[in-house]
Tab-separated table of C-alpha atoms in Angstrom:
chain	number	residue	atom	x	y	z
A	280	UNK	CA	81.346	115.413	99.863
A	281	UNK	CA	83.979	113.436	98.773
A	282	UNK	CA	86.672	112.494	100.990
A	283	UNK	CA	89.557	110.566	101.125
A	284	UNK	CA	92.563	110.099	103.312
A	285	UNK	CA	95.896	108.139	103.401
A	286	UNK	CA	99.013	108.088	105.741
A	287	UNK	CA	101.175	111.256	104.810
A	288	UNK	CA	103.678	108.787	103.244
A	289	UNK	CA	104.734	110.126	99.046
A	290	UNK	CA	103.569	106.337	98.478
A	291	UNK	CA	100.331	107.398	99.245
A	292	UNK	CA	100.660	110.210	96.623
A	293	UNK	CA	99.959	108.464	93.074
A	294	UNK	CA	96.367	107.414	95.171
A	295	UNK	CA	95.654	111.062	96.228
A	296	UNK	CA	96.301	112.621	93.066
A	297	UNK	CA	94.122	110.040	91.269
A	298	UNK	CA	91.591	110.534	93.588
A	299	UNK	CA	92.108	114.636	92.428
A	300	UNK	CA	92.538	114.465	89.022
A	301	UNK	CA	88.934	112.406	88.361
A	302	UNK	CA	87.385	114.805	90.497
A	303	UNK	CA	88.987	118.171	88.253
A	304	UNK	CA	87.392	115.498	85.202
A	305	UNK	CA	83.979	115.265	86.435
A	306	UNK	CA	83.289	118.668	86.774
A	307	UNK	CA	84.054	119.461	83.553
A	308	UNK	CA	87.070	121.412	83.917
A	309	UNK	CA	89.765	121.321	80.545
A	310	UNK	CA	92.821	119.401	80.481
A	311	UNK	CA	94.865	122.458	81.098
A	312	UNK	CA	92.472	123.376	83.911
A	313	UNK	CA	93.098	119.605	85.810
A	314	UNK	CA	96.755	119.710	84.541
A	315	UNK	CA	96.875	123.483	87.019
A	316	UNK	CA	94.356	121.782	89.555
A	317	UNK	CA	96.606	119.020	90.338
A	318	UNK	CA	99.656	120.236	90.117
A	319	UNK	CA	98.337	122.770	93.080
A	320	UNK	CA	97.844	119.826	94.721
A	321	UNK	CA	100.411	117.927	94.249
A	322	UNK	CA	103.047	121.123	95.950
A	323	UNK	CA	100.116	121.401	98.592
A	324	UNK	CA	100.401	117.901	99.922
A	325	UNK	CA	103.577	117.225	99.255
A	326	UNK	CA	104.646	120.204	101.855
A	327	UNK	CA	102.584	118.190	103.948
A	328	UNK	CA	104.249	114.763	103.433
A	329	UNK	CA	108.171	116.434	103.946
A	330	UNK	CA	107.044	118.430	106.954
A	331	UNK	CA	103.944	117.889	108.842
A	332	UNK	CA	104.931	114.703	111.033
A	333	UNK	CA	107.956	113.417	112.176
A	334	UNK	CA	109.742	110.969	109.700
A	335	UNK	CA	109.364	107.650	111.435
A	336	UNK	CA	105.582	108.509	112.297
A	337	UNK	CA	103.729	110.015	109.419
A	338	UNK	CA	100.133	110.636	110.801
A	339	UNK	CA	97.043	111.149	108.336
A	340	UNK	CA	96.692	113.560	105.029
A	341	UNK	CA	93.139	114.232	104.286
A	342	UNK	CA	91.260	115.800	100.865
A	343	UNK	CA	87.995	116.850	101.410
A	344	UNK	CA	85.989	117.572	98.262
A	345	UNK	CA	83.291	120.779	97.847
A	346	UNK	CA	82.082	123.452	95.958
A	347	UNK	CA	80.424	126.930	95.512
A	348	UNK	CA	79.126	129.066	92.908
A	349	UNK	CA	82.107	130.553	92.222
A	350	UNK	CA	84.404	127.447	92.733
A	351	UNK	CA	83.353	124.554	90.785
A	352	UNK	CA	86.206	122.798	92.717
A	353	UNK	CA	87.592	123.567	96.218
A	354	UNK	CA	89.966	121.238	97.862
A	355	UNK	CA	90.469	121.182	101.526
A	356	UNK	CA	94.060	119.866	102.749
A	357	UNK	CA	94.596	118.557	106.283
A	358	UNK	CA	96.645	117.346	108.634
A	359	UNK	CA	97.443	117.240	112.280
A	360	UNK	CA	100.721	118.153	112.226
A	361	UNK	CA	102.852	120.969	113.986
A	362	UNK	CA	101.177	124.118	113.054
A	363	UNK	CA	102.191	125.326	109.473
A	364	UNK	CA	100.931	128.460	107.297
A	365	UNK	CA	102.557	127.798	103.573
A	366	UNK	CA	101.343	131.240	102.805
A	367	UNK	CA	103.519	132.810	104.748
A	368	UNK	CA	106.704	131.974	102.937
A	369	UNK	CA	108.073	134.502	100.722
A	370	UNK	CA	108.078	134.316	97.305
A	371	UNK	CA	111.191	133.172	95.288
A	372	UNK	CA	113.233	134.979	93.826
A	373	UNK	CA	112.476	134.929	89.881
A	374	UNK	CA	115.140	136.328	88.131
A	375	UNK	CA	118.802	135.060	90.087
A	376	UNK	CA	120.894	133.181	88.260
A	377	UNK	CA	121.886	129.925	88.064
A	378	UNK	CA	124.156	129.942	90.170
A	379	UNK	CA	121.808	132.327	92.919
A	380	UNK	CA	118.561	130.388	92.434
A	381	UNK	CA	117.278	128.575	95.384
A	382	UNK	CA	116.187	125.294	95.102
A	383	UNK	CA	113.160	125.694	98.233
A	384	UNK	CA	110.436	127.828	98.099
A	385	UNK	CA	108.877	126.769	94.485
A	386	UNK	CA	106.431	124.310	95.747
A	387	UNK	CA	104.124	127.457	97.351
A	388	UNK	CA	104.410	129.927	94.709
A	389	UNK	CA	103.639	127.288	91.949
A	390	UNK	CA	100.302	127.174	94.338
A	391	UNK	CA	99.885	130.373	94.646
A	392	UNK	CA	99.655	130.379	91.103
A	393	UNK	CA	97.553	127.456	90.390
A	394	UNK	CA	94.858	128.297	92.191
A	395	UNK	CA	92.058	130.921	92.149
A	396	UNK	CA	91.906	131.620	95.622
A	397	UNK	CA	94.336	129.687	98.323
A	398	UNK	CA	93.603	129.895	102.357
A	399	UNK	CA	95.189	128.802	105.558
A	400	UNK	CA	93.613	128.078	108.759
A	401	UNK	CA	94.497	126.495	111.809
A	402	UNK	CA	91.518	124.907	114.598
A	403	UNK	CA	92.950	122.687	117.487
A	404	UNK	CA	95.255	120.460	116.259
A	405	UNK	CA	94.396	120.394	112.518
A	406	UNK	CA	96.199	122.735	109.684
A	407	UNK	CA	93.665	123.617	106.611
A	408	UNK	CA	94.612	124.315	103.379
A	409	UNK	CA	92.346	125.627	101.138
A	410	UNK	CA	92.671	125.275	97.227
A	411	UNK	CA	89.946	127.103	95.125
A	412	UNK	CA	89.298	126.468	91.048
A	413	UNK	CA	86.755	128.101	89.183
A	414	UNK	CA	88.105	125.743	86.102
A	415	UNK	CA	88.253	128.694	83.833
A	416	UNK	CA	91.719	131.069	84.463
A	417	UNK	CA	93.453	131.743	82.102
A	418	UNK	CA	97.770	131.500	82.454
A	419	UNK	CA	98.556	134.698	81.114
A	420	UNK	CA	95.929	136.153	84.124
A	421	UNK	CA	97.344	134.526	86.516
A	422	UNK	CA	99.458	137.000	89.175
A	423	UNK	CA	100.334	136.837	92.795
A	424	UNK	CA	96.969	137.090	95.109
A	425	UNK	CA	97.133	139.094	97.920
B	252	UNK	CA	108.273	107.744	84.826
B	253	UNK	CA	110.549	106.494	81.751
B	254	UNK	CA	114.439	107.919	81.129
B	255	UNK	CA	116.318	106.658	78.312
B	256	UNK	CA	119.905	108.411	78.196
B	257	UNK	CA	121.863	107.967	75.019
B	258	UNK	CA	125.760	109.026	75.609
B	259	UNK	CA	127.949	110.084	72.900
B	260	UNK	CA	131.459	111.137	74.026
B	261	UNK	CA	131.009	114.789	74.771
B	262	UNK	CA	127.349	114.523	75.505
B	263	UNK	CA	124.701	113.109	76.588
B	264	UNK	CA	120.809	112.547	76.413
B	265	UNK	CA	117.892	112.409	78.674
B	266	UNK	CA	114.431	111.339	77.362
B	267	UNK	CA	112.001	111.905	80.086
B	268	UNK	CA	108.418	110.509	79.474
B	269	UNK	CA	105.568	110.875	81.591
B	270	UNK	CA	105.081	112.607	84.822
B	271	UNK	CA	108.086	114.202	86.680
B	272	UNK	CA	106.535	114.309	90.399
B	273	UNK	CA	107.529	113.935	93.686
B	274	UNK	CA	107.507	110.239	93.125
B	275	UNK	CA	110.116	109.942	89.723
B	276	UNK	CA	112.055	112.950	90.881
B	277	UNK	CA	114.216	110.734	92.699
B	278	UNK	CA	115.015	108.187	90.268
B	279	UNK	CA	115.944	110.940	88.351
B	280	UNK	CA	118.246	112.513	90.130
B	281	UNK	CA	120.033	108.548	91.166
B	282	UNK	CA	120.682	108.752	86.999
B	283	UNK	CA	121.806	112.114	86.876
B	284	UNK	CA	124.144	111.538	89.750
B	285	UNK	CA	125.475	108.268	87.881
B	286	UNK	CA	125.788	110.822	85.099
B	287	UNK	CA	128.105	113.378	86.883
B	288	UNK	CA	130.051	110.713	88.316
B	289	UNK	CA	131.474	110.390	84.448
B	290	UNK	CA	133.993	112.762	82.717
B	291	UNK	CA	130.896	114.370	79.849
B	292	UNK	CA	130.289	117.723	80.113
B	293	UNK	CA	127.577	118.941	78.103
B	294	UNK	CA	123.665	117.454	78.471
B	295	UNK	CA	120.684	118.050	76.812
B	296	UNK	CA	116.597	117.090	78.364
B	297	UNK	CA	114.512	115.648	75.726
B	298	UNK	CA	111.681	116.805	76.948
B	299	UNK	CA	109.042	115.355	73.668
B	300	UNK	CA	107.217	113.296	76.076
B	301	UNK	CA	106.862	114.556	79.095
B	302	UNK	CA	103.782	115.184	80.198
B	303	UNK	CA	103.993	116.753	83.491
B	304	UNK	CA	106.519	118.451	85.809
B	305	UNK	CA	106.236	119.684	89.554
B	306	UNK	CA	108.253	121.876	91.442
B	307	UNK	CA	109.965	118.499	92.860
B	308	UNK	CA	111.206	118.217	88.911
B	309	UNK	CA	112.184	121.613	88.895
B	310	UNK	CA	114.542	120.792	91.343
B	311	UNK	CA	116.319	118.542	89.994
B	312	UNK	CA	116.611	120.140	86.454
B	313	UNK	CA	118.564	123.517	88.657
B	314	UNK	CA	120.673	121.202	90.794
B	315	UNK	CA	121.620	119.471	87.104
B	316	UNK	CA	122.012	123.207	85.978
B	317	UNK	CA	124.390	124.307	89.063
B	318	UNK	CA	126.634	121.339	88.565
B	319	UNK	CA	127.409	121.365	84.516
B	320	UNK	CA	127.956	125.310	85.126
B	321	UNK	CA	130.841	124.241	88.310
B	322	UNK	CA	131.856	121.913	85.060
B	323	UNK	CA	131.599	125.093	82.583
B	324	UNK	CA	129.518	122.300	80.197
B	325	UNK	CA	126.256	123.226	78.224
B	326	UNK	CA	123.285	122.159	79.026
B	327	UNK	CA	120.117	122.428	76.929
B	328	UNK	CA	116.180	120.854	76.775
B	329	UNK	CA	114.067	120.590	73.392
B	330	UNK	CA	110.215	119.959	72.834
B	331	UNK	CA	108.418	121.678	75.512
B	332	UNK	CA	104.625	120.756	75.592
B	333	UNK	CA	102.783	123.258	76.693
B	334	UNK	CA	101.870	122.239	80.064
B	335	UNK	CA	105.542	121.495	80.718
B	336	UNK	CA	106.683	124.850	79.121
B	337	UNK	CA	103.963	127.039	80.984
B	338	UNK	CA	105.549	125.965	84.582
B	339	UNK	CA	109.133	126.756	83.083
B	340	UNK	CA	107.730	130.214	82.256
B	341	UNK	CA	105.724	131.312	85.465
B	342	UNK	CA	109.077	129.751	87.491
B	343	UNK	CA	111.996	131.571	85.753
B	344	UNK	CA	113.441	128.523	85.187
B	345	UNK	CA	112.584	128.882	81.155
B	346	UNK	CA	115.729	131.697	81.498
B	347	UNK	CA	118.169	128.802	83.147
B	348	UNK	CA	118.121	126.206	81.105
B	349	UNK	CA	117.966	126.880	77.032
B	350	UNK	CA	114.942	125.648	75.511
B	351	UNK	CA	114.381	124.498	71.819
B	352	UNK	CA	111.733	123.794	69.703
B	353	UNK	CA	113.632	120.353	68.468
B	354	UNK	CA	116.309	117.860	69.451
B	355	UNK	CA	118.646	118.528	66.572
B	356	UNK	CA	118.370	122.765	67.697
B	357	UNK	CA	119.454	121.465	70.965
B	358	UNK	CA	121.979	119.408	70.032
B	359	UNK	CA	123.754	121.628	67.758
B	360	UNK	CA	123.405	124.400	70.632
B	361	UNK	CA	125.181	122.162	73.414
B	362	UNK	CA	127.928	120.114	71.288
């Protein structure tokens, strides 16, 4: 199964995104489905880049690609930073007006909306965030997963 | 991402092309900060060439919307591509920045 890992720095993002986009294209995903994969993946990768490690000493950021019967594309994003479950964050207040709308919280919200299934687990020193994509989900069916 | 800024006396147009992601968002933020140092009050984002936006881009738009509001200016955006429109819609940001189907309509509303 394809694996790519790079230092958890913003400079690594374009190469990781190209890798992920290529994987979705190889699965035969539509342009729209590839967009959803890229968006969810960017949000997950940027969370690791911005928060997992001390700024001065970025550790490893790995993307492992897998698949199952239900999900032709599964991305497992791994880091060895501080234990953190991004799915524990509350949804942003989508109805707030400009003055009260907060800038944070959108990344995890978009991950939830763009994936068919998302799970977090911590094993030993490693955070695993697993994003699963059917490639056939329509935007209008997007909802907040349980 | 390419950013082309067109200035008039009271109105500026930021035309964005390509990808507005975590890598390119700081560049847009910098250009906007420079623009906010000037007295112009009204701003239109021409998004006809924007192919991709993530939360890093939404964040820059929200900051701009807050600043424009605080100086009683007007803000609009035009010609969102379907994928970009979808991100604005599900994030609720579509309600924060008026969206128009043509640049002319956006300019008319903001001028």
